[in-house]
Short mmCIF file of C-alpha atoms in Angstrom, two decimals:
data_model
loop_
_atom_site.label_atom_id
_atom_site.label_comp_id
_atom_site.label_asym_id
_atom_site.label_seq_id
_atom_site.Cartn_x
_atom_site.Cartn_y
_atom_site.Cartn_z
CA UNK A 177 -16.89 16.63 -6.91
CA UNK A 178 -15.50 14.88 -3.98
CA UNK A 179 -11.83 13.79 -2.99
CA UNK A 180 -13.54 10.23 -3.29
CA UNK A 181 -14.84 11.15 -7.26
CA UNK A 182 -11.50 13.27 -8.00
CA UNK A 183 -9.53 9.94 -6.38
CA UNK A 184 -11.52 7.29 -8.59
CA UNK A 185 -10.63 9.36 -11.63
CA UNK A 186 -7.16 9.55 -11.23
CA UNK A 187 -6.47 6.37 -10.51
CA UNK A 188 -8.70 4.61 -12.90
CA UNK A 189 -10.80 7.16 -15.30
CA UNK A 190 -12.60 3.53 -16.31
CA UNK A 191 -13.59 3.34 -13.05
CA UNK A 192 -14.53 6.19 -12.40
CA UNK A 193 -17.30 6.02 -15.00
CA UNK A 194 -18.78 2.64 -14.49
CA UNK A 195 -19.04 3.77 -10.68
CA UNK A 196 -20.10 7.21 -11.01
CA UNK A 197 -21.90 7.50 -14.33
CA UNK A 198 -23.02 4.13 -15.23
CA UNK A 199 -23.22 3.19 -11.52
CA UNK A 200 -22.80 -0.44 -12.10
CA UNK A 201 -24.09 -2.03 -8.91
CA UNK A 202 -21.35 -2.88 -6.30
CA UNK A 203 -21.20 -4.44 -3.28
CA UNK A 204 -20.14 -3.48 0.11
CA UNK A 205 -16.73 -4.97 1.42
CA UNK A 206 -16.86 -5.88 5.11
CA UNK A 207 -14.26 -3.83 5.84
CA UNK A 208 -15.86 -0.78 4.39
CA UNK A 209 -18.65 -1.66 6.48
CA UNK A 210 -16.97 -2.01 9.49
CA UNK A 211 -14.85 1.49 8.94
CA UNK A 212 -19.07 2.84 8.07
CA UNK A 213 -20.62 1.85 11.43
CA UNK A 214 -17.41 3.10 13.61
CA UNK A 215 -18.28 6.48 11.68
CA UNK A 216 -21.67 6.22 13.01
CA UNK A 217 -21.37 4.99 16.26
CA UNK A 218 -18.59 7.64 16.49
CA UNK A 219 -20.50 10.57 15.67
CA UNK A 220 -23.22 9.76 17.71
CA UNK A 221 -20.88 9.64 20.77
CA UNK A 222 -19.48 13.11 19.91
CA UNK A 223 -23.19 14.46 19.19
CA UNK A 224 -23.55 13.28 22.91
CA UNK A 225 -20.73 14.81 24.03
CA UNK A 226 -21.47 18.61 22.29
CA UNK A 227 -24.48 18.21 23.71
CA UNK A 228 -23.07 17.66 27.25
CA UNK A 229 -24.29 14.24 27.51
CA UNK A 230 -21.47 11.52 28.79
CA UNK A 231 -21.48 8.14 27.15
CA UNK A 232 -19.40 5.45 28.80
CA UNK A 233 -17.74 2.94 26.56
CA UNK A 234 -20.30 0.30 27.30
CA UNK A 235 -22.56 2.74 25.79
CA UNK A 236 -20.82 3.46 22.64
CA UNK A 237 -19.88 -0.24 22.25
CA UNK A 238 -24.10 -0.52 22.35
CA UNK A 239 -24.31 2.53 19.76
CA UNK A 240 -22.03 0.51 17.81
CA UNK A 241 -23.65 -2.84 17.84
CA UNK A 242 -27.32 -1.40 17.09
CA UNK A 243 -25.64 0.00 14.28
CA UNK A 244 -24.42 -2.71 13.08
CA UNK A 245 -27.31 -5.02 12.90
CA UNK A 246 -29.39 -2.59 11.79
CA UNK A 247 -26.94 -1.28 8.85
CA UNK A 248 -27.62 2.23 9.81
CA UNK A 249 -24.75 3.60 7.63
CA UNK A 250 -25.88 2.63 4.69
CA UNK A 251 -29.67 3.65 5.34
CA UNK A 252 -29.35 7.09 3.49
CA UNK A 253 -28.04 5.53 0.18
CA UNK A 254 -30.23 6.01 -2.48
CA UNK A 255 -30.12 2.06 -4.00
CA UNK A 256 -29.60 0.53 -0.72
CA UNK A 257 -25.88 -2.22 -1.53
CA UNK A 258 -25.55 -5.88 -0.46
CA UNK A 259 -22.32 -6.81 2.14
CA UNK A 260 -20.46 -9.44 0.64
CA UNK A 261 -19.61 -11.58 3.25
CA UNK A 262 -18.39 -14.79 1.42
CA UNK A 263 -14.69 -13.96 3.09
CA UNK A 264 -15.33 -12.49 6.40
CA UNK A 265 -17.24 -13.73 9.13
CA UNK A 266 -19.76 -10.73 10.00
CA UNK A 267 -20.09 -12.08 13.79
CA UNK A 268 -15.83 -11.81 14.35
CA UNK A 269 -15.85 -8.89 12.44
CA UNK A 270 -18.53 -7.46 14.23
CA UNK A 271 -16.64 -8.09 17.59
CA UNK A 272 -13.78 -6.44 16.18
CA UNK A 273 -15.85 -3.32 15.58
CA UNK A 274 -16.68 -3.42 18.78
CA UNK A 275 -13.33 -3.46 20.36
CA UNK A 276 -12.22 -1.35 18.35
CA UNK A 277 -14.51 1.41 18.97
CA UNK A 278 -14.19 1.25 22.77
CA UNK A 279 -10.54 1.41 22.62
CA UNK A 280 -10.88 4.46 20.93
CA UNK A 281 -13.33 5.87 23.39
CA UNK A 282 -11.87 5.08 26.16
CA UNK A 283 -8.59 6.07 25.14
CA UNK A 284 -8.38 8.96 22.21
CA UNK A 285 -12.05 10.65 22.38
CA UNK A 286 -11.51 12.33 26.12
CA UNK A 287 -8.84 14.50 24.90
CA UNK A 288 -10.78 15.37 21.50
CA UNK A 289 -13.48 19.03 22.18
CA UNK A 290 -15.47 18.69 20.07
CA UNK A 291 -17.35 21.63 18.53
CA UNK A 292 -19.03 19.98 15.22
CA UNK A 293 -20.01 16.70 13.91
CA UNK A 294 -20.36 15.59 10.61
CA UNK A 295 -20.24 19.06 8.83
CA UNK A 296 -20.90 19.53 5.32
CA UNK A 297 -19.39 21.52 3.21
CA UNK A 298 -19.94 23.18 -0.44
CA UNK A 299 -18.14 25.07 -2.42
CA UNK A 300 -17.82 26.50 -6.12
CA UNK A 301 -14.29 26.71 -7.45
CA UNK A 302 -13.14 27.44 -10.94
CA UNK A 303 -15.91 26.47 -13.00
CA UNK A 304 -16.59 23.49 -10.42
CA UNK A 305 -18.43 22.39 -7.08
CA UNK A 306 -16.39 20.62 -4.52
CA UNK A 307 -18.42 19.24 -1.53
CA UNK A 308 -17.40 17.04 1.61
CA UNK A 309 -18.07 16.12 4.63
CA UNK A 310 -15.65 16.94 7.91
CA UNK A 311 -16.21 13.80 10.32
CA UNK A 312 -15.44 16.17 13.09
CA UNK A 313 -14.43 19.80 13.63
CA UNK A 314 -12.69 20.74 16.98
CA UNK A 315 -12.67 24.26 19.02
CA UNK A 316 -8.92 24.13 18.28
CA UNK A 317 -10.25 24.27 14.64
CA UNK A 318 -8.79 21.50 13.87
CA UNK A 319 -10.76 18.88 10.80
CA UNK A 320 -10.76 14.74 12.26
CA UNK A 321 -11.15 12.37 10.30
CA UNK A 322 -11.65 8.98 11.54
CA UNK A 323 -10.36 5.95 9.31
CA UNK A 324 -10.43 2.27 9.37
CA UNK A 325 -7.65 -0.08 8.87
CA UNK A 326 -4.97 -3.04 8.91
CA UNK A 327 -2.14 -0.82 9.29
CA UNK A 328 -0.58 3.37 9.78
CA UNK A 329 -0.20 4.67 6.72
CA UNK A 330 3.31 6.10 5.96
CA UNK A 331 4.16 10.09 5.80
CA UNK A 332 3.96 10.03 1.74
CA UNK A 333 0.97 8.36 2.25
CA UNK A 334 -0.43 10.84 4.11
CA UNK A 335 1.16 13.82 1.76
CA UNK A 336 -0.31 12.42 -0.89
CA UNK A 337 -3.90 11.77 0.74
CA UNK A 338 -5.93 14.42 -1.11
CA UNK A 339 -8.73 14.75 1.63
CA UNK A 340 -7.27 17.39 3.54
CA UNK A 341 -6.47 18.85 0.52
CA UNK A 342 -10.48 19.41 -0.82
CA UNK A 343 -10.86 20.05 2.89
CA UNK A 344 -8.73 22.66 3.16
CA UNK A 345 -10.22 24.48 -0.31
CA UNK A 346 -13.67 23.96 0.78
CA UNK A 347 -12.66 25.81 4.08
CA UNK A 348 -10.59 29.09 1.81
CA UNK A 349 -7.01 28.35 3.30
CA UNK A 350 -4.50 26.11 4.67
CA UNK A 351 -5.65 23.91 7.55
CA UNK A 352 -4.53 21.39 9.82
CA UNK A 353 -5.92 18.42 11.81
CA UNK A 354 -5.58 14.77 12.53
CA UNK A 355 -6.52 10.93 11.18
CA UNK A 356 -7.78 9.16 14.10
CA UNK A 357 -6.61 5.66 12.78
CA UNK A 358 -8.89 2.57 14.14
CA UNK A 359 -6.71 -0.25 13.73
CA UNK A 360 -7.85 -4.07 12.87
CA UNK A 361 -4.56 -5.69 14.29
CA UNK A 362 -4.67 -8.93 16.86
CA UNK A 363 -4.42 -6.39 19.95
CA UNK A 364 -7.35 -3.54 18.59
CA UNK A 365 -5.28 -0.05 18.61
CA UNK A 366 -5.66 3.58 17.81
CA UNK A 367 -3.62 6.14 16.38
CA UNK A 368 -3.68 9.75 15.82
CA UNK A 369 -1.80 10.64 12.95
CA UNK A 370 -1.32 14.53 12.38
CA UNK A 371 -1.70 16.59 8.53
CA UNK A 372 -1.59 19.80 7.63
CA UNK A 373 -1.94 22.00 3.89
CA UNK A 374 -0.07 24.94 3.53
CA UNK A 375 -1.52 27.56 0.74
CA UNK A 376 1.30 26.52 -1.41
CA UNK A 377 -0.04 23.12 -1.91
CA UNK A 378 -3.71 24.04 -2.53
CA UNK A 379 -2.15 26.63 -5.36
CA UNK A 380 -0.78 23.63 -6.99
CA UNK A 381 -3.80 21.93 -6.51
CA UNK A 382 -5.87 24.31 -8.11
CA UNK A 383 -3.53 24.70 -11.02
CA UNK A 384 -2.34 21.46 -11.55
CA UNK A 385 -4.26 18.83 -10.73
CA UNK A 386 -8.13 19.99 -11.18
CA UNK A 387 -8.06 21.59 -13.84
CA UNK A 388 -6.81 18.60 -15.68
CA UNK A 389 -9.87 16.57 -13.63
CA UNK A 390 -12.47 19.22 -14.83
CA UNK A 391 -10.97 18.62 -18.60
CA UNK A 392 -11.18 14.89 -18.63
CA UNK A 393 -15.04 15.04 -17.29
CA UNK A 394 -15.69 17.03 -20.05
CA UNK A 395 -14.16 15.52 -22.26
CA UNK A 396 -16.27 11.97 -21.55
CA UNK A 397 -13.11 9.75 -22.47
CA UNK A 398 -12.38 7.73 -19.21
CA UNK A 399 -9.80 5.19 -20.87
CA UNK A 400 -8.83 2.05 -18.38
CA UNK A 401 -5.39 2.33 -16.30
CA UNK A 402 -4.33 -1.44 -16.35
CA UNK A 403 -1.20 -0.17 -14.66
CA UNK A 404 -2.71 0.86 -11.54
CA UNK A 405 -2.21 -1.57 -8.83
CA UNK A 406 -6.15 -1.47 -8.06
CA UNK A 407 -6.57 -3.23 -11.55
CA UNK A 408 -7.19 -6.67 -10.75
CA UNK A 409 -10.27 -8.89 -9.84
CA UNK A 410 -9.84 -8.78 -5.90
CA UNK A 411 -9.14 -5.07 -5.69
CA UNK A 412 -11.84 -3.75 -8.13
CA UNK A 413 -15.23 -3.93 -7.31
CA UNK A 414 -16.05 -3.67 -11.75
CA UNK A 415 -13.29 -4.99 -13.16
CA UNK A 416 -15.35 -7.96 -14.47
CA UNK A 417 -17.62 -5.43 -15.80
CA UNK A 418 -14.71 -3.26 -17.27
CA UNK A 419 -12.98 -6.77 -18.63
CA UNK A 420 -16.64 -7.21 -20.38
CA UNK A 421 -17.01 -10.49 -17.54
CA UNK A 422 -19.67 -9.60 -16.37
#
């Protein structure tokens, strides 16, 4: 299980087993795509940079555009997806990426040491196996994550933001790090937005909430949450499916 899986579930156990079990094809939203490649073209820049090789922003704005037209993120899937572009314009979009990225370099990634990139992680836990993947580990110890988006998120957003959560079990103990927020705005902007997990909240974790995640797997009931605010035609990528559309 990942925080991506455990998230799905709660939210919509429907969804969570037309994506996961049945996989129903999906497509990829642009700006899942976009977030995808600055991942890439990211890590690739900090590989660089571990291995004591500098990279100008130029030359991380090139990473980034290879990337793009290539689709290099999404060359490990298994059943390679489609981009929908029917709203987006992948040229504008593209640009933005690219702005995007270079503010970041030029202005968040010099003060970031870097000691890891991309690190997997694996654990078993109570009759289950978490896994996940740390976008980058720093010699502070501290876990980065970089994330793509329209706006900050708020501080119960980030509270209730189970990532550093599974992060935090997969690593034995309380942790702390930072979202390095890549934001799509009219002026291109970066944030760094800080979290932390105290032992306390991965007890409550582990007694709480996955147990009752392990149960409803088993259990092979995943009944549709028509409350959730995900539940409608332009935020679910199967709700035709699930509405028997499709």
């Amino acid at each position: 299980l990942r925080h991506t899986t455990i998230n799905a579930l709660l939210r919509c156990p429907a969804y969570y087993e037309l994506v996961y079990i049945r996989r129903v094809e999906t497509l990829v939203k642009p700006v899942l795509f976009l977030g995808g490649t600055a991942h890439y073209a990211l890590a690739e820049g900090y590989r660089r940079k571990i291995a004591g090789v500098s990279t100008s922003v130029e030359e991380l704005a090139d990473i980034f555009s290879a990337a793009w037209d290539r689709e290099a993120h999404l060359e490990d899937e298994e059943h390679p997806r489609e981009i929908d572009w029917r709203d987006e314009d992948r040229g504008e979009l593209k640009d933005t990426g690219i702005a995007l990225v270079s503010v970041y370099w030029r202005d968040i990634q010099p003060k970031v040491e870097p000691m890891e990139v991309e690190m997997s992680l694996r654990r078993d836990l109570d009759g289950v196996t978490l896994t996940g993947r740390v976008d980058l580990l720093t010699r502070a110890g501290e876990l980065i994550d970089h994330k793509t988006g329209a706006r900050a998120p708020s501080e119960d957003e980030i509270l209730r933001n189970l990532q550093p959560t599974i992060y935090a079990l997969l690593l034995g103990g309380p942790t702390r790090g930072a979202y390095h927020y890549l934001l799509k705005q009219k002026v291109p902007r970066c944030l760094v937005v800080p979290f932390e997990r105290s032992q306390e909240e991965l007890s409550w974790f582990r007694e709480r909430v996955l147990p009752g995640v392990v149960g409803m797997i088993k259990s092979g009931s995943f009944p549709a949450n028509p409350t959730s605010w995900l539940c409608s035609p332009k935020t679910c990528d199967v709700w035709y499916t699930c509405r028997g559309l499709r």
